[in-house]
């Protein structure tokens, strides 16, 4: 790509998963991990695996949890030179246990970990000045260090003719403070591609109703919207009023974490590689579905070859 790599800015974590279903961590129990994780890291891993030029901005600690992440992303073909190594703080982590009803208990260490301690630097500036696309997670706006990098990066990437994708990733009930809400709205309006999931669509639009939300988002300037609906599939909406529904692939769900991020990373990468929305939707749906069949947030992210094999061998929901 003449315009340069896709860049993702945000938290890098390890995830450690309880192997039994139940409530929380009050008793000693079997765990599995560490797995490389963090929504932005999952997204960029899928970009790299699909053969898109990709780079990550964030931070890890000087520890094995950090190396799990940087080694993994390097193997995926992601440029990790702008992942800084914090000498004082450990790599971010999340312990996760699924409850019977599918909801989850978490023990997080993110806000006081290396994950939240990075900022603008010479190296980050050099990367952004040669990048062609920026991907932002709405949730990153609550992290002051990420916010500073994102603010600057959006302006630079847009000014040089690059594009922006946004996964709003903000729960419908979540009230942001006035300043963060304003930043969020500005980011949404600047998105060339918006990747909401379920009710995040209405949250991002600030209005009720799917059709009304889509109309409003195009009105404020969004160029392309892909709505994720889990096992119900996904829908592409174009500015011209065109719509493509993509049924989900039929899979055995082992670990739902990361589906949306793999889906988004695959969709964006396919579009940047010149594919049509239809073709990108097929790869994205395959990437999301394949990822839920494997334990670990990004362990099921596929290469183009793996996704082609998956598509050829997997049924779709009617
Ligand atoms: P998360 O935030 O948990 O990573 P998300 O809510 O952003 O996920 P989802 O809608 O859960 O995103 O998943 C994205 C896409 O992945 C779906 O639109 C679908 O194509 C595929 N997918 C997810 N879960 C399944 C599943 N159980 N079976 C088949 N496909 C799935
Ligand atoms: Mg999501």
Short mmCIF file of N, CA, C and O in Angstrom, two decimals, residues 82-149:
data_model
loop_
_atom_site.label_atom_id
_atom_site.label_comp_id
_atom_site.label_asym_id
_atom_site.label_seq_id
_atom_site.Cartn_x
_atom_site.Cartn_y
_atom_site.Cartn_z
N UNK A 82 7.00 0.19 17.84
CA UNK A 82 6.39 1.27 18.63
C UNK A 82 5.60 0.73 19.81
O UNK A 82 4.77 1.42 20.38
N UNK A 83 5.88 -0.54 20.18
CA UNK A 83 5.39 -1.03 21.48
C UNK A 83 6.52 -0.75 22.47
O UNK A 83 7.60 -1.33 22.36
N UNK A 84 6.29 0.17 23.40
CA UNK A 84 7.38 0.51 24.31
C UNK A 84 7.39 -0.46 25.49
O UNK A 84 6.38 -1.09 25.80
N UNK A 85 8.56 -0.58 26.10
CA UNK A 85 8.73 -1.50 27.22
C UNK A 85 8.92 -0.68 28.48
O UNK A 85 9.92 0.03 28.63
N UNK A 86 7.92 -0.73 29.35
CA UNK A 86 7.94 0.08 30.57
C UNK A 86 8.88 -0.57 31.59
O UNK A 86 8.72 -1.73 31.93
N UNK A 87 9.86 0.18 32.08
CA UNK A 87 10.83 -0.42 33.00
C UNK A 87 10.26 -0.66 34.40
O UNK A 87 10.81 -1.44 35.16
N UNK A 88 9.16 0.02 34.74
CA UNK A 88 8.68 0.00 36.12
C UNK A 88 7.37 -0.75 36.33
O UNK A 88 7.13 -1.29 37.40
N UNK A 89 6.52 -0.74 35.32
CA UNK A 89 5.18 -1.31 35.50
C UNK A 89 5.05 -2.63 34.75
O UNK A 89 5.64 -2.81 33.69
N UNK A 90 4.28 -3.58 35.30
CA UNK A 90 4.12 -4.87 34.64
C UNK A 90 3.16 -4.78 33.46
O UNK A 90 2.35 -3.85 33.37
N UNK A 91 3.22 -5.78 32.61
CA UNK A 91 2.27 -5.91 31.50
C UNK A 91 0.85 -6.01 32.06
O UNK A 91 0.63 -6.65 33.10
N UNK A 92 -0.09 -5.41 31.40
CA UNK A 92 -1.49 -5.49 31.79
C UNK A 92 -2.00 -6.92 31.76
O UNK A 92 -1.49 -7.75 31.01
N UNK A 93 -3.00 -7.19 32.60
CA UNK A 93 -3.53 -8.56 32.63
C UNK A 93 -5.02 -8.56 32.94
O UNK A 93 -5.55 -7.62 33.53
N UNK A 94 -5.66 -9.61 32.51
CA UNK A 94 -7.08 -9.82 32.83
C UNK A 94 -7.27 -11.30 33.13
O UNK A 94 -6.91 -12.16 32.32
N UNK A 95 -7.78 -11.60 34.32
CA UNK A 95 -8.20 -12.96 34.66
C UNK A 95 -9.69 -13.04 34.34
O UNK A 95 -10.44 -12.13 34.70
N UNK A 96 -10.09 -14.06 33.64
CA UNK A 96 -11.48 -14.16 33.19
C UNK A 96 -12.06 -15.51 33.55
O UNK A 96 -11.41 -16.55 33.37
N UNK A 97 -13.28 -15.50 34.08
CA UNK A 97 -13.99 -16.76 34.29
C UNK A 97 -15.43 -16.63 33.79
O UNK A 97 -16.11 -15.66 34.12
N UNK A 98 -15.84 -17.57 32.99
CA UNK A 98 -17.22 -17.57 32.50
C UNK A 98 -18.16 -18.12 33.56
O UNK A 98 -17.86 -19.12 34.19
N UNK A 99 -19.30 -17.43 33.73
CA UNK A 99 -20.36 -17.94 34.59
C UNK A 99 -21.30 -18.82 33.78
O UNK A 99 -21.26 -18.81 32.55
N UNK A 100 -22.16 -19.53 34.47
CA UNK A 100 -23.12 -20.44 33.82
C UNK A 100 -23.95 -19.75 32.74
O UNK A 100 -24.24 -20.33 31.71
N UNK A 101 -24.35 -18.49 33.01
CA UNK A 101 -25.25 -17.79 32.06
C UNK A 101 -24.49 -17.12 30.91
O UNK A 101 -25.09 -16.40 30.12
N UNK A 102 -23.17 -17.37 30.81
CA UNK A 102 -22.41 -16.80 29.69
C UNK A 102 -21.78 -15.46 30.01
O UNK A 102 -20.93 -14.97 29.27
N UNK A 103 -22.19 -14.83 31.14
CA UNK A 103 -21.54 -13.57 31.54
C UNK A 103 -20.17 -13.91 32.15
O UNK A 103 -19.85 -15.08 32.32
N UNK A 104 -19.39 -12.89 32.44
CA UNK A 104 -18.02 -13.15 32.88
C UNK A 104 -17.64 -12.40 34.15
O UNK A 104 -18.11 -11.29 34.37
N UNK A 105 -16.82 -13.00 34.97
CA UNK A 105 -16.15 -12.32 36.08
C UNK A 105 -14.74 -11.97 35.63
O UNK A 105 -14.07 -12.80 35.01
N UNK A 106 -14.29 -10.75 35.98
CA UNK A 106 -12.94 -10.32 35.62
C UNK A 106 -12.14 -9.89 36.84
O UNK A 106 -12.71 -9.32 37.77
N UNK A 107 -10.85 -10.13 36.83
CA UNK A 107 -9.92 -9.39 37.69
C UNK A 107 -8.93 -8.73 36.74
O UNK A 107 -8.18 -9.41 36.04
N UNK A 108 -8.98 -7.40 36.69
CA UNK A 108 -8.16 -6.64 35.74
C UNK A 108 -6.97 -5.99 36.42
O UNK A 108 -7.07 -5.51 37.53
N UNK A 109 -5.87 -5.90 35.71
CA UNK A 109 -4.85 -4.91 36.06
C UNK A 109 -4.46 -4.21 34.77
O UNK A 109 -3.58 -4.68 34.04
N UNK A 110 -5.16 -3.11 34.48
CA UNK A 110 -4.90 -2.39 33.24
C UNK A 110 -4.50 -0.94 33.53
O UNK A 110 -3.43 -0.49 33.11
N UNK A 111 -5.35 -0.25 34.30
CA UNK A 111 -5.11 1.18 34.54
C UNK A 111 -3.78 1.44 35.24
O UNK A 111 -3.16 2.48 35.03
N UNK A 112 -3.34 0.50 36.08
CA UNK A 112 -2.05 0.68 36.77
C UNK A 112 -1.00 -0.28 36.24
O UNK A 112 -0.16 -0.79 36.98
N UNK A 113 -1.08 -0.55 34.95
CA UNK A 113 -0.09 -1.43 34.31
C UNK A 113 0.58 -0.66 33.17
O UNK A 113 0.19 0.46 32.84
N UNK A 114 1.57 -1.31 32.54
CA UNK A 114 2.23 -0.70 31.38
C UNK A 114 1.22 -0.37 30.28
O UNK A 114 1.42 0.59 29.52
N UNK A 115 0.12 -1.14 30.21
CA UNK A 115 -0.86 -0.96 29.13
C UNK A 115 -1.38 0.47 29.04
O UNK A 115 -1.75 0.94 27.97
N UNK A 116 -1.41 1.17 30.19
CA UNK A 116 -1.96 2.52 30.22
C UNK A 116 -0.87 3.57 30.27
O UNK A 116 -1.14 4.75 30.49
N UNK A 117 0.39 3.15 30.10
CA UNK A 117 1.51 4.10 30.24
C UNK A 117 2.34 4.18 28.97
O UNK A 117 3.45 3.71 28.90
N UNK A 118 1.76 4.77 27.96
CA UNK A 118 2.55 5.06 26.76
C UNK A 118 2.08 6.42 26.26
O UNK A 118 1.06 6.93 26.71
N UNK A 119 2.83 6.97 25.34
CA UNK A 119 2.44 8.28 24.85
C UNK A 119 3.11 8.57 23.53
O UNK A 119 3.68 7.68 22.89
N UNK A 120 3.00 9.83 23.13
CA UNK A 120 3.61 10.26 21.87
C UNK A 120 5.12 10.23 22.02
O UNK A 120 5.64 10.61 23.07
N UNK A 121 5.83 9.75 21.04
CA UNK A 121 7.29 9.76 21.07
C UNK A 121 7.77 10.01 19.65
O UNK A 121 6.97 10.00 18.70
N UNK A 122 9.06 10.18 19.51
CA UNK A 122 9.64 10.35 18.17
C UNK A 122 9.27 9.18 17.28
O UNK A 122 8.83 9.35 16.14
N UNK A 123 9.41 7.96 17.81
CA UNK A 123 9.14 6.75 17.02
C UNK A 123 7.67 6.67 16.62
O UNK A 123 7.34 6.31 15.49
N UNK A 124 6.79 7.02 17.57
CA UNK A 124 5.36 6.99 17.26
C UNK A 124 5.04 8.03 16.18
O UNK A 124 4.33 7.75 15.21
N UNK A 125 5.61 9.22 16.33
CA UNK A 125 5.41 10.27 15.33
C UNK A 125 5.87 9.84 13.95
O UNK A 125 5.18 10.05 12.95
N UNK A 126 7.05 9.20 13.89
CA UNK A 126 7.58 8.74 12.60
C UNK A 126 6.65 7.70 11.98
O UNK A 126 6.42 7.72 10.76
N UNK A 127 6.13 6.80 12.80
CA UNK A 127 5.20 5.77 12.29
C UNK A 127 3.92 6.42 11.74
O UNK A 127 3.49 6.14 10.63
N UNK A 128 3.32 7.29 12.56
CA UNK A 128 2.05 7.91 12.15
C UNK A 128 2.25 8.72 10.86
O UNK A 128 1.38 8.73 9.99
N UNK A 129 3.40 9.36 10.75
CA UNK A 129 3.68 10.17 9.56
C UNK A 129 3.86 9.36 8.28
O UNK A 129 3.95 9.93 7.20
N UNK A 130 3.96 8.04 8.41
CA UNK A 130 4.04 7.21 7.20
C UNK A 130 2.94 6.15 7.17
O UNK A 130 3.02 5.18 6.44
N UNK A 131 1.89 6.34 7.99
CA UNK A 131 0.84 5.32 8.03
C UNK A 131 -0.34 5.73 7.15
O UNK A 131 -0.57 6.91 6.88
N UNK A 132 -1.08 4.73 6.69
CA UNK A 132 -2.19 4.98 5.77
C UNK A 132 -3.55 4.80 6.40
O UNK A 132 -4.57 5.18 5.83
N UNK A 133 -3.56 4.19 7.58
CA UNK A 133 -4.86 3.93 8.21
C UNK A 133 -4.68 3.83 9.72
O UNK A 133 -3.72 3.25 10.20
N UNK A 134 -5.66 4.38 10.45
CA UNK A 134 -5.65 4.29 11.90
C UNK A 134 -6.92 3.60 12.37
O UNK A 134 -8.01 3.92 11.90
N UNK A 135 -6.76 2.62 13.28
CA UNK A 135 -7.94 1.99 13.87
C UNK A 135 -8.01 2.35 15.35
O UNK A 135 -7.02 2.22 16.07
N UNK A 136 -9.19 2.78 15.79
CA UNK A 136 -9.36 3.21 17.18
C UNK A 136 -10.53 2.49 17.83
O UNK A 136 -11.60 2.33 17.22
N UNK A 137 -10.33 2.06 19.07
CA UNK A 137 -11.40 1.50 19.88
C UNK A 137 -11.95 2.63 20.77
O UNK A 137 -11.15 3.30 21.45
N UNK A 138 -13.26 2.79 20.80
CA UNK A 138 -13.87 3.84 21.62
C UNK A 138 -13.44 3.75 23.07
O UNK A 138 -13.24 4.77 23.74
N UNK A 139 -13.24 2.53 23.56
CA UNK A 139 -12.88 2.33 24.96
C UNK A 139 -11.52 2.95 25.30
O UNK A 139 -11.27 3.33 26.44
N UNK A 140 -10.66 3.11 24.30
CA UNK A 140 -9.34 3.69 24.54
C UNK A 140 -9.42 5.15 24.94
O UNK A 140 -8.48 5.70 25.52
N UNK A 141 -10.55 5.80 24.64
CA UNK A 141 -10.70 7.22 24.98
C UNK A 141 -10.72 7.48 26.48
O UNK A 141 -10.54 8.60 26.93
N UNK A 142 -10.98 6.42 27.25
CA UNK A 142 -10.97 6.59 28.71
C UNK A 142 -9.57 6.50 29.28
O UNK A 142 -9.37 6.73 30.47
N UNK A 143 -8.58 6.13 28.46
CA UNK A 143 -7.19 6.04 28.91
C UNK A 143 -6.45 7.30 28.45
O UNK A 143 -6.24 7.50 27.25
N UNK A 144 -6.07 8.19 29.39
CA UNK A 144 -5.50 9.49 29.00
C UNK A 144 -4.32 9.39 28.04
O UNK A 144 -4.24 10.17 27.09
N UNK A 145 -3.42 8.43 28.26
CA UNK A 145 -2.23 8.35 27.40
C UNK A 145 -2.61 7.96 25.98
O UNK A 145 -2.11 8.53 25.00
N UNK A 146 -3.53 7.02 25.84
CA UNK A 146 -3.98 6.59 24.52
C UNK A 146 -4.69 7.75 23.82
O UNK A 146 -4.55 7.97 22.61
N UNK A 147 -5.45 8.50 24.61
CA UNK A 147 -6.24 9.61 24.07
C UNK A 147 -5.36 10.65 23.39
O UNK A 147 -5.68 11.14 22.31
N UNK A 148 -4.24 10.95 24.02
CA UNK A 148 -3.32 11.95 23.47
C UNK A 148 -2.77 11.48 22.12
O UNK A 148 -2.72 12.23 21.15
N UNK A 149 -2.37 10.20 22.08
CA UNK A 149 -1.80 9.65 20.85
C UNK A 149 -2.87 9.63 19.75
O UNK A 149 -2.61 10.01 18.60
#
